[in-house]
PDB file of C-alpha atoms in Angstrom:
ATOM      1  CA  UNK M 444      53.922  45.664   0.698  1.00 86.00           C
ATOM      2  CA  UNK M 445      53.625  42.170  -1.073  1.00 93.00           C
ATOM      3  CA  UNK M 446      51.573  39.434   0.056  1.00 97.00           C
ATOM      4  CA  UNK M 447      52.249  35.993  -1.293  1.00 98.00           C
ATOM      5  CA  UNK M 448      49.033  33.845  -0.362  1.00 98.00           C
ATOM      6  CA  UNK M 449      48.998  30.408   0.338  1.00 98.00           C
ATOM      7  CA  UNK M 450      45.257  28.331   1.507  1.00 98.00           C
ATOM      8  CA  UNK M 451      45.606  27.687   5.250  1.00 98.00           C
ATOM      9  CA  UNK M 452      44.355  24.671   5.564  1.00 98.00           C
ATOM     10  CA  UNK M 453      43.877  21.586   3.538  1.00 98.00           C
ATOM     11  CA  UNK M 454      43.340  17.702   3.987  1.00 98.00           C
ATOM     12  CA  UNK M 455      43.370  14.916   1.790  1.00 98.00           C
ATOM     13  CA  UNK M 456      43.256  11.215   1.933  1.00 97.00           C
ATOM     14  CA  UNK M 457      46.343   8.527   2.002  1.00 97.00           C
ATOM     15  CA  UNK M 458      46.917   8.261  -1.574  1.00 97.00           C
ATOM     16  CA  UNK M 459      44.754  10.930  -2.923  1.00 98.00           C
ATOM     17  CA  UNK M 460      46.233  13.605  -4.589  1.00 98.00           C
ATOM     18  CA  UNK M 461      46.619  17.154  -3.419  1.00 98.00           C
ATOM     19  CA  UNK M 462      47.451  21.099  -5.191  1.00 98.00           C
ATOM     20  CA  UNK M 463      48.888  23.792  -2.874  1.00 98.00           C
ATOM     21  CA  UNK M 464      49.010  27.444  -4.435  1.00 98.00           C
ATOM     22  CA  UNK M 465      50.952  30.338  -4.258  1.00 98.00           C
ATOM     23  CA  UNK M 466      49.637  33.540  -5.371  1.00 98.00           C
ATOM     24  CA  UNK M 467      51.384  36.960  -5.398  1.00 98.00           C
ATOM     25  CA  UNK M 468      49.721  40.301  -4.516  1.00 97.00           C
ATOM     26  CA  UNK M 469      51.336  41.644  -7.752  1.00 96.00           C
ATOM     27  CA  UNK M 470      49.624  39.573 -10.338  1.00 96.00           C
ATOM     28  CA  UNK M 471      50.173  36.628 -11.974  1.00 97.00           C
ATOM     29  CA  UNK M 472      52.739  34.311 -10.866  1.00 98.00           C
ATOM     30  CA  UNK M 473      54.808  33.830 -13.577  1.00 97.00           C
ATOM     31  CA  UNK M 474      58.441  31.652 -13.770  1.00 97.00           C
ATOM     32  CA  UNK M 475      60.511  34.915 -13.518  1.00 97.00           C
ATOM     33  CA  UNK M 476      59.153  34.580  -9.912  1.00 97.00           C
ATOM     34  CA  UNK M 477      60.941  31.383  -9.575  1.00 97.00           C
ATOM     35  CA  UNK M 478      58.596  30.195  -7.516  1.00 98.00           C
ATOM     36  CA  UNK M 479      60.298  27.489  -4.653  1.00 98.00           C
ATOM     37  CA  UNK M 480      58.331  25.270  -2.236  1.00 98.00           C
ATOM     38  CA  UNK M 481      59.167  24.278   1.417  1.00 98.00           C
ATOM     39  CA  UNK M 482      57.784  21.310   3.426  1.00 98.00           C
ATOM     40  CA  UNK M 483      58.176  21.530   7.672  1.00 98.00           C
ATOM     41  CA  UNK M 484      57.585  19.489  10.527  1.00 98.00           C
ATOM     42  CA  UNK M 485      57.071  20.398  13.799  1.00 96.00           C
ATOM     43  CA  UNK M 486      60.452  20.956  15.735  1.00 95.00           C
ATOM     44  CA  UNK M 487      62.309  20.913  12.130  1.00 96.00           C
ATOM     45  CA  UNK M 488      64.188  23.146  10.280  1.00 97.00           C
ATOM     46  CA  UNK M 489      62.436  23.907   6.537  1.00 97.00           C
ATOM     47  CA  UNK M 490      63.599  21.438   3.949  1.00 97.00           C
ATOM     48  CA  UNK M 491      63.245  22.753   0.340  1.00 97.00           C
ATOM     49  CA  UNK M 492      61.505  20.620  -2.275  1.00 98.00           C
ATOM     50  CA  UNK M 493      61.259  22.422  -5.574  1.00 97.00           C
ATOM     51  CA  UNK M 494      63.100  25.428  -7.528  1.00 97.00           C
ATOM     52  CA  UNK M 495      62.740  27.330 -10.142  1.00 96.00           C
ATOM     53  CA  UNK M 496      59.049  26.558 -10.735  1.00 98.00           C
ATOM     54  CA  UNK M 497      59.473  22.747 -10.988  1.00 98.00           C
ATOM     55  CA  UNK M 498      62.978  21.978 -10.849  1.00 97.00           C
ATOM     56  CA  UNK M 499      63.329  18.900  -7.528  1.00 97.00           C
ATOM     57  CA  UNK M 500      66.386  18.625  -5.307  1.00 96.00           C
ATOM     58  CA  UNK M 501      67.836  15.301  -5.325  1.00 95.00           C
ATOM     59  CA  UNK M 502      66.135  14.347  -2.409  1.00 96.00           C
ATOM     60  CA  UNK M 503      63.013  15.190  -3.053  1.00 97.00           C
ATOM     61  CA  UNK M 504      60.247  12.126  -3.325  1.00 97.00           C
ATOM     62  CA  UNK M 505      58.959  11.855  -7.110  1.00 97.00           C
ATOM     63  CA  UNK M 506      55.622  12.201  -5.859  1.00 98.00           C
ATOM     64  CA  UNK M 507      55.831  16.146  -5.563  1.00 98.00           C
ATOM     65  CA  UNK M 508      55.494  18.584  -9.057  1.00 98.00           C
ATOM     66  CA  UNK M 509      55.487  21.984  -9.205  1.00 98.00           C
ATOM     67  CA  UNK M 510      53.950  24.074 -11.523  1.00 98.00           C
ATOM     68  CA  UNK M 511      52.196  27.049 -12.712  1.00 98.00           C
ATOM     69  CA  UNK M 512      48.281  26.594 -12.951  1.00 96.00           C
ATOM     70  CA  UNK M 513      46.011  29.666 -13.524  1.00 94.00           C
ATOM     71  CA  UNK M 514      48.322  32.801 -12.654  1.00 97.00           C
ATOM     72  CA  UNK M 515      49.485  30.769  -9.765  1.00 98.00           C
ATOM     73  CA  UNK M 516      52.417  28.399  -8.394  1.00 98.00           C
ATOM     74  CA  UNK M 517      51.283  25.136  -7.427  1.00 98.00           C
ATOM     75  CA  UNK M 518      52.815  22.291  -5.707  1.00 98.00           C
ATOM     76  CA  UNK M 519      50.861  18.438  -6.376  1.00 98.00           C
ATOM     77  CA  UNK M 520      51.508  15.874  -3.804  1.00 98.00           C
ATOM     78  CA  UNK M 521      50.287  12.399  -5.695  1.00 97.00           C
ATOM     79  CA  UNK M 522      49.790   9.597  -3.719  1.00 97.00           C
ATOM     80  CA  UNK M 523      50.036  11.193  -0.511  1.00 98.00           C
ATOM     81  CA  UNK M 524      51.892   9.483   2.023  1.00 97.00           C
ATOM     82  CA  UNK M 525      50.644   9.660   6.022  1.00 97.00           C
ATOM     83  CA  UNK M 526      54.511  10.820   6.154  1.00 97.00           C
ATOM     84  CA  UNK M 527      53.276  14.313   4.285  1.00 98.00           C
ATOM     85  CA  UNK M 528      51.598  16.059   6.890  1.00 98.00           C
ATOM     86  CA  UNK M 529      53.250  19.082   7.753  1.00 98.00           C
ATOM     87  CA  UNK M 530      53.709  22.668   6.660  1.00 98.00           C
ATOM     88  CA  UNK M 531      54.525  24.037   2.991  1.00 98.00           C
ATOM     89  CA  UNK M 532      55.972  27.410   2.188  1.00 98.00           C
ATOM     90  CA  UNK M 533      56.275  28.668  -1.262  1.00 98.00           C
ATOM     91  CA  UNK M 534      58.634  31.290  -2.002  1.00 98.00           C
ATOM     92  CA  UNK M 535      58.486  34.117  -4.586  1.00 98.00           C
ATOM     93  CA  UNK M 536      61.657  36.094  -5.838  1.00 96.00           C
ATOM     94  CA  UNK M 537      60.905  39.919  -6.248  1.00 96.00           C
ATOM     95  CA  UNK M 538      64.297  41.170  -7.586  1.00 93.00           C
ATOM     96  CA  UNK M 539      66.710  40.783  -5.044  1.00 91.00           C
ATOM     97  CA  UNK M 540      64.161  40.230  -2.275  1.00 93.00           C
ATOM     98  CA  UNK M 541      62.487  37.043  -1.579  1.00 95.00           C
ATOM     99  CA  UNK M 542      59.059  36.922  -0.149  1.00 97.00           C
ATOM    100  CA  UNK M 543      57.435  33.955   1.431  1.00 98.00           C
ATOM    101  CA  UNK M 544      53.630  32.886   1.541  1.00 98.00           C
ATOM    102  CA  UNK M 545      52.255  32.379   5.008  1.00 98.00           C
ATOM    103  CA  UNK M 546      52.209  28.450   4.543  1.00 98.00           C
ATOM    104  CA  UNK M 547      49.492  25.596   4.188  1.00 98.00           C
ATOM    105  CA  UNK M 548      48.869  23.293   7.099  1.00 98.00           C
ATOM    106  CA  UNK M 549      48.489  19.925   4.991  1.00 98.00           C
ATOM    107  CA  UNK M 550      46.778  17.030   7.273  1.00 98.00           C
ATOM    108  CA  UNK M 551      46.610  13.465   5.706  1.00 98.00           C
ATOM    109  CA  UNK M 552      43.716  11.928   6.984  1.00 93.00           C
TER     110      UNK M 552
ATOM    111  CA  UNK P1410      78.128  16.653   3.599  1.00 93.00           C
ATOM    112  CA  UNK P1411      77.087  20.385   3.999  1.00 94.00           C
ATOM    113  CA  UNK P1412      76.575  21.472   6.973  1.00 97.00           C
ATOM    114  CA  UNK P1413      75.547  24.700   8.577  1.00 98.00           C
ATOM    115  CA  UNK P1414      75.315  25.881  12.841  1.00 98.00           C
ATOM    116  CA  UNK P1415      74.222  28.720  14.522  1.00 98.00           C
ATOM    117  CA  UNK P1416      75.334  29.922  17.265  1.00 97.00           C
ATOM    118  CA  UNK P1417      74.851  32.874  19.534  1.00 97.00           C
ATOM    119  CA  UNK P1418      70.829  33.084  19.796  1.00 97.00           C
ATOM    120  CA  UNK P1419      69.630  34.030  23.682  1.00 97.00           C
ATOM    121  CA  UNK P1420      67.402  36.527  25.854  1.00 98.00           C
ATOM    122  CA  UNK P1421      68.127  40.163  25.404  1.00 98.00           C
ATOM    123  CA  UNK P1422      66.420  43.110  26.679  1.00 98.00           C
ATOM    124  CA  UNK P1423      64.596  45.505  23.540  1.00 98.00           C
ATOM    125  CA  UNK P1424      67.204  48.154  22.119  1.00 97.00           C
ATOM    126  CA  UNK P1425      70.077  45.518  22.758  1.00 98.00           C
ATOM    127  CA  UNK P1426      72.621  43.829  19.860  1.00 98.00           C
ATOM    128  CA  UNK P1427      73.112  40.575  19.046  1.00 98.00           C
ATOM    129  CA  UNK P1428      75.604  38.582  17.195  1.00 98.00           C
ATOM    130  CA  UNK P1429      74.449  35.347  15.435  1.00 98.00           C
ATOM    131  CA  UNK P1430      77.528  32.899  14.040  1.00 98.00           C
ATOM    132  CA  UNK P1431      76.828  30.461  11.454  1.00 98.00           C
ATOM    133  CA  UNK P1432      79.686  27.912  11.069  1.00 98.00           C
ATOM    134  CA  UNK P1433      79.423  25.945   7.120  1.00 98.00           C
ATOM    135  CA  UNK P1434      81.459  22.911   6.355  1.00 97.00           C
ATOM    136  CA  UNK P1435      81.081  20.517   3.578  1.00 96.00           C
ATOM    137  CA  UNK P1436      81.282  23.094   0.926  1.00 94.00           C
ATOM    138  CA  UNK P1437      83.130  25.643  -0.691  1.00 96.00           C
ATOM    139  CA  UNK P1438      81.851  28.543   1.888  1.00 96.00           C
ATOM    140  CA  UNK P1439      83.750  31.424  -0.214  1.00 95.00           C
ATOM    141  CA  UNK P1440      81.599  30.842  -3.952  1.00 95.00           C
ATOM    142  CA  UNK P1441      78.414  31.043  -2.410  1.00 96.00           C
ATOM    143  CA  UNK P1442      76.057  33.659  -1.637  1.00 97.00           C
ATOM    144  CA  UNK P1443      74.446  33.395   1.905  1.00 97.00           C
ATOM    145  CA  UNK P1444      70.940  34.153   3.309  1.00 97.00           C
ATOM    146  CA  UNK P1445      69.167  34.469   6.812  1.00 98.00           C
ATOM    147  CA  UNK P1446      65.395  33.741   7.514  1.00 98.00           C
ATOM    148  CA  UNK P1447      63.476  33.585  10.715  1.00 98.00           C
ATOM    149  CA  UNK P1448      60.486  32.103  11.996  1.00 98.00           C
ATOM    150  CA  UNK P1449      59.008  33.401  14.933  1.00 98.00           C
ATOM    151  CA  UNK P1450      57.091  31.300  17.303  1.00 97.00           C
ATOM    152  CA  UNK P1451      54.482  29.363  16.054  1.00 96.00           C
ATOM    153  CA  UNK P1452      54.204  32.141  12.743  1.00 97.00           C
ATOM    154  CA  UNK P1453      56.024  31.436   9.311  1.00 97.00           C
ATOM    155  CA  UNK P1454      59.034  32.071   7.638  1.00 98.00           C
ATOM    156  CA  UNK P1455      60.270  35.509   6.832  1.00 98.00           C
ATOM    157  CA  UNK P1456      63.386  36.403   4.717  1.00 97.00           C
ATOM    158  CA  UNK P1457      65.749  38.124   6.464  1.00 98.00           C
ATOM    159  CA  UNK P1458      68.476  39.469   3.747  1.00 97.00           C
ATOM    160  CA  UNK P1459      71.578  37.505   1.965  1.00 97.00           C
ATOM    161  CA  UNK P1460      75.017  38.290   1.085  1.00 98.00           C
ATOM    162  CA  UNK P1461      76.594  37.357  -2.050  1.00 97.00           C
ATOM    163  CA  UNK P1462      80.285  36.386  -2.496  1.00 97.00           C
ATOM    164  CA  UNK P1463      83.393  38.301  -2.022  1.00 96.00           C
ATOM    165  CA  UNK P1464      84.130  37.395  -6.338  1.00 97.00           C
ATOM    166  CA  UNK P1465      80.334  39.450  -6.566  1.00 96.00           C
ATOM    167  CA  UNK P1466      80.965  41.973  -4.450  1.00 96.00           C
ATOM    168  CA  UNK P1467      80.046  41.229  -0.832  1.00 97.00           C
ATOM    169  CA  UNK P1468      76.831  43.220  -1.357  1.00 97.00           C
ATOM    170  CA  UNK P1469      74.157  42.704   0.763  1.00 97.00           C
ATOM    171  CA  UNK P1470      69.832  42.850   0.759  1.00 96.00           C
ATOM    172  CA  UNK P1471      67.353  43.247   3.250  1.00 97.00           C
ATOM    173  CA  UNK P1472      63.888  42.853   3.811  1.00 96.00           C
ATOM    174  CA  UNK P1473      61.827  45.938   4.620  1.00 95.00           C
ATOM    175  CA  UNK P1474      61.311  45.408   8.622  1.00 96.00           C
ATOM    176  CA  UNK P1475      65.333  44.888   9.210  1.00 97.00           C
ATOM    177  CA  UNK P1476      67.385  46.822   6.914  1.00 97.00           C
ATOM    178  CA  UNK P1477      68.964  49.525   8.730  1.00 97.00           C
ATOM    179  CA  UNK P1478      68.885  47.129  12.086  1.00 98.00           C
ATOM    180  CA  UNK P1479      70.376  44.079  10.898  1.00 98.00           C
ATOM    181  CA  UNK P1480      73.897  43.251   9.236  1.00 98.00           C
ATOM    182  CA  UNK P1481      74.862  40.520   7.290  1.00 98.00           C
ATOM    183  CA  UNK P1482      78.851  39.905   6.849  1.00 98.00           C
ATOM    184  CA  UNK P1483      81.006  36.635   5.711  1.00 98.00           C
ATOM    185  CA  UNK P1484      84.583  35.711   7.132  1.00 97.00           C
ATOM    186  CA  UNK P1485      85.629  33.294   4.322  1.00 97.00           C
ATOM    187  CA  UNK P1486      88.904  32.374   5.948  1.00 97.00           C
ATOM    188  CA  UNK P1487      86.684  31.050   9.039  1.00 98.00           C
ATOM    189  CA  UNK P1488      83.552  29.963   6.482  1.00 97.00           C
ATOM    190  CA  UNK P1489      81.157  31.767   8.755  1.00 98.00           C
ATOM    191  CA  UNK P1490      78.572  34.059   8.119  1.00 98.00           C
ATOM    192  CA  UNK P1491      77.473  36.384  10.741  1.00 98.00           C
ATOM    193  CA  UNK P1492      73.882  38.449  11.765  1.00 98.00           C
ATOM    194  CA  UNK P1493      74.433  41.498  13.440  1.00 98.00           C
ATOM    195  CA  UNK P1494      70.952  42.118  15.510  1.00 98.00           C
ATOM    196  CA  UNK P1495      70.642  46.071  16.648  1.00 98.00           C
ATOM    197  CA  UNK P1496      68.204  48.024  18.216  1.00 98.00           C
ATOM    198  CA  UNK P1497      66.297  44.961  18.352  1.00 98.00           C
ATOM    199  CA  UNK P1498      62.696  45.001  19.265  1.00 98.00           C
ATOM    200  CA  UNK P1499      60.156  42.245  20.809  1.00 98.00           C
ATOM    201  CA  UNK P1500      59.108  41.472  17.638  1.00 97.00           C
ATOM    202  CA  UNK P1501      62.366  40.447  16.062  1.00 98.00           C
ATOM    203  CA  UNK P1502      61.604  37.100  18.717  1.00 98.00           C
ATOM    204  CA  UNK P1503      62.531  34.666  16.249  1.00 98.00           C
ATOM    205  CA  UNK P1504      64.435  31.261  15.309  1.00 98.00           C
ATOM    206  CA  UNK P1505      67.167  32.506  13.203  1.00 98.00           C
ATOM    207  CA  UNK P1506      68.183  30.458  10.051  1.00 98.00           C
ATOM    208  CA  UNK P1507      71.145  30.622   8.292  1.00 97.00           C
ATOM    209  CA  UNK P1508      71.373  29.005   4.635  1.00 97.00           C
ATOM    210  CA  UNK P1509      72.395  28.674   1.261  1.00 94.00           C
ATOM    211  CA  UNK P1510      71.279  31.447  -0.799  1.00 90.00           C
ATOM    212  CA  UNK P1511      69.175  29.276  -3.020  1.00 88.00           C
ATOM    213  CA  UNK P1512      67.682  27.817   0.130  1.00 89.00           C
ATOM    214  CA  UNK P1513      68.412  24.470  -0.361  1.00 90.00           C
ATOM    215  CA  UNK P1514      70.958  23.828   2.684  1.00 95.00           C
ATOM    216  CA  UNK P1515      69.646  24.757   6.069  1.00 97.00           C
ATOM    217  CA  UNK P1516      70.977  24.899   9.599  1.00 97.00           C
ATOM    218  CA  UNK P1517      69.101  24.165  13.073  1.00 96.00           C
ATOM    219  CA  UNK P1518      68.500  27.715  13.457  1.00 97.00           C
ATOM    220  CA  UNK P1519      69.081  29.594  17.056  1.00 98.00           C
ATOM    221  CA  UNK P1520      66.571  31.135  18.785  1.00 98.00           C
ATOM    222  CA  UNK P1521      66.702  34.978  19.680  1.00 98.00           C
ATOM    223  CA  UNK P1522      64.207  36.461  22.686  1.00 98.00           C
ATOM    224  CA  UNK P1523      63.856  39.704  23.146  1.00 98.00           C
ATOM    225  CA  UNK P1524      62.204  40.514  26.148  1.00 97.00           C
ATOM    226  CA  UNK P1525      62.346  42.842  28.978  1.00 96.00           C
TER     227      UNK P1525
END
């Protein structure tokens, strides 16, 4: 079974920066993954950010990138607003399936 | 604006069916392909399956702990997708989503119990 791994947990500063990974049980995360990123609040439905690796919805602030850093998808949050707390999923395409990581609690603090 | 609601989530006793509706305005329902994920409480999302369009086939894909339970299905003329939920079990006790297939439009999801 594939696991997609996110970190649980992590906290950063208002205005710091911040990088979220997504790693795949299956090896490197390459762009044939298409990796896509998620951000939730509590009592909300998901509200996707990035696509394809790095590609941004129209909506989405300029302050998130994605990318792929050492074998991994990563989402960077620069100059973290107190409005960016909340959940992130990634997303990994395996063929016609679609596996999500189990998420990363971000807390601005 | 797109727009997508679910309908149809409630209590139902383990080995029970379930319909979920998902009603999409705002967009040309028939030329896209569809998907379902769920979120049970207080755990994270899961993909569910997706349909493609009627012009690809109508085919469908599961994930591993539904297929052979769940259906997915489109009526274009009504731009609704539909969830069929069989034989469901306790831990199919989820928030249903319906959405785009590249998961960029979502709806308010319906919640499905399944509880004796």
């Amino acid at each position: 079974q594939t696991v997609v791994t996110q970190e649980p947990s992590l906290t950063v500063s208002p205005g710091g920066t911040v990088t979220l990974t997504c790693a795949s049980s299956t090896g490197a995360v390459t762009s044939g993954y298409h990796p896509n990123w998620f951000q939730q609040k509590p009592g909300q439905a998901p509200r996707a950010l990035i696509y394809s690796t790095s590609n941004k919805h129209s909506w989405t602030p300029a302050r998130f990138s994605g990318s792929l850093l050492g074998g991994k998808a990563a989402l960077t949050l620069s100059g973290v607003q107190p409005e960016d707390e909340a959940e992130y999923y990634c997303l990994l395409y395996y063929g016609a399936a679609r596996v999500f990581g189990g998420g990363t609690k971000l807390t601005v603090l | 604006e797109v727009q997508l609601v679910e309908s149809g989530g409630g209590l139902v006793k383990p080995g029970r069916s379930l319909r979920l509706s998902c009603a999409a305005s705002g967009f040309t329902f028939d030329n896209f392909w569809m998907s379902w994920v769920r979120q049970a409480p207080g755990k994270g999302l899961e993909w569910v399956g997706r349909i493609k369009s009627k012009t690809d086939g109508e085919t469908t894909d599961y994930a591993a702990p539904v297929k052979g339970r769940f259906t997915i299905s489109r009526d274009d003329s009504k731009n609704t997708l539909y969830l069929q939920l069989n034989s469901l079990k306790t831990e199919d006790t989820a928030v249903y989503y319906c959405t785009t297939d590249l998961l960029d439009y979502w709806g308010q999801g319906s919640l499905v119990t399944v509880s004796s």
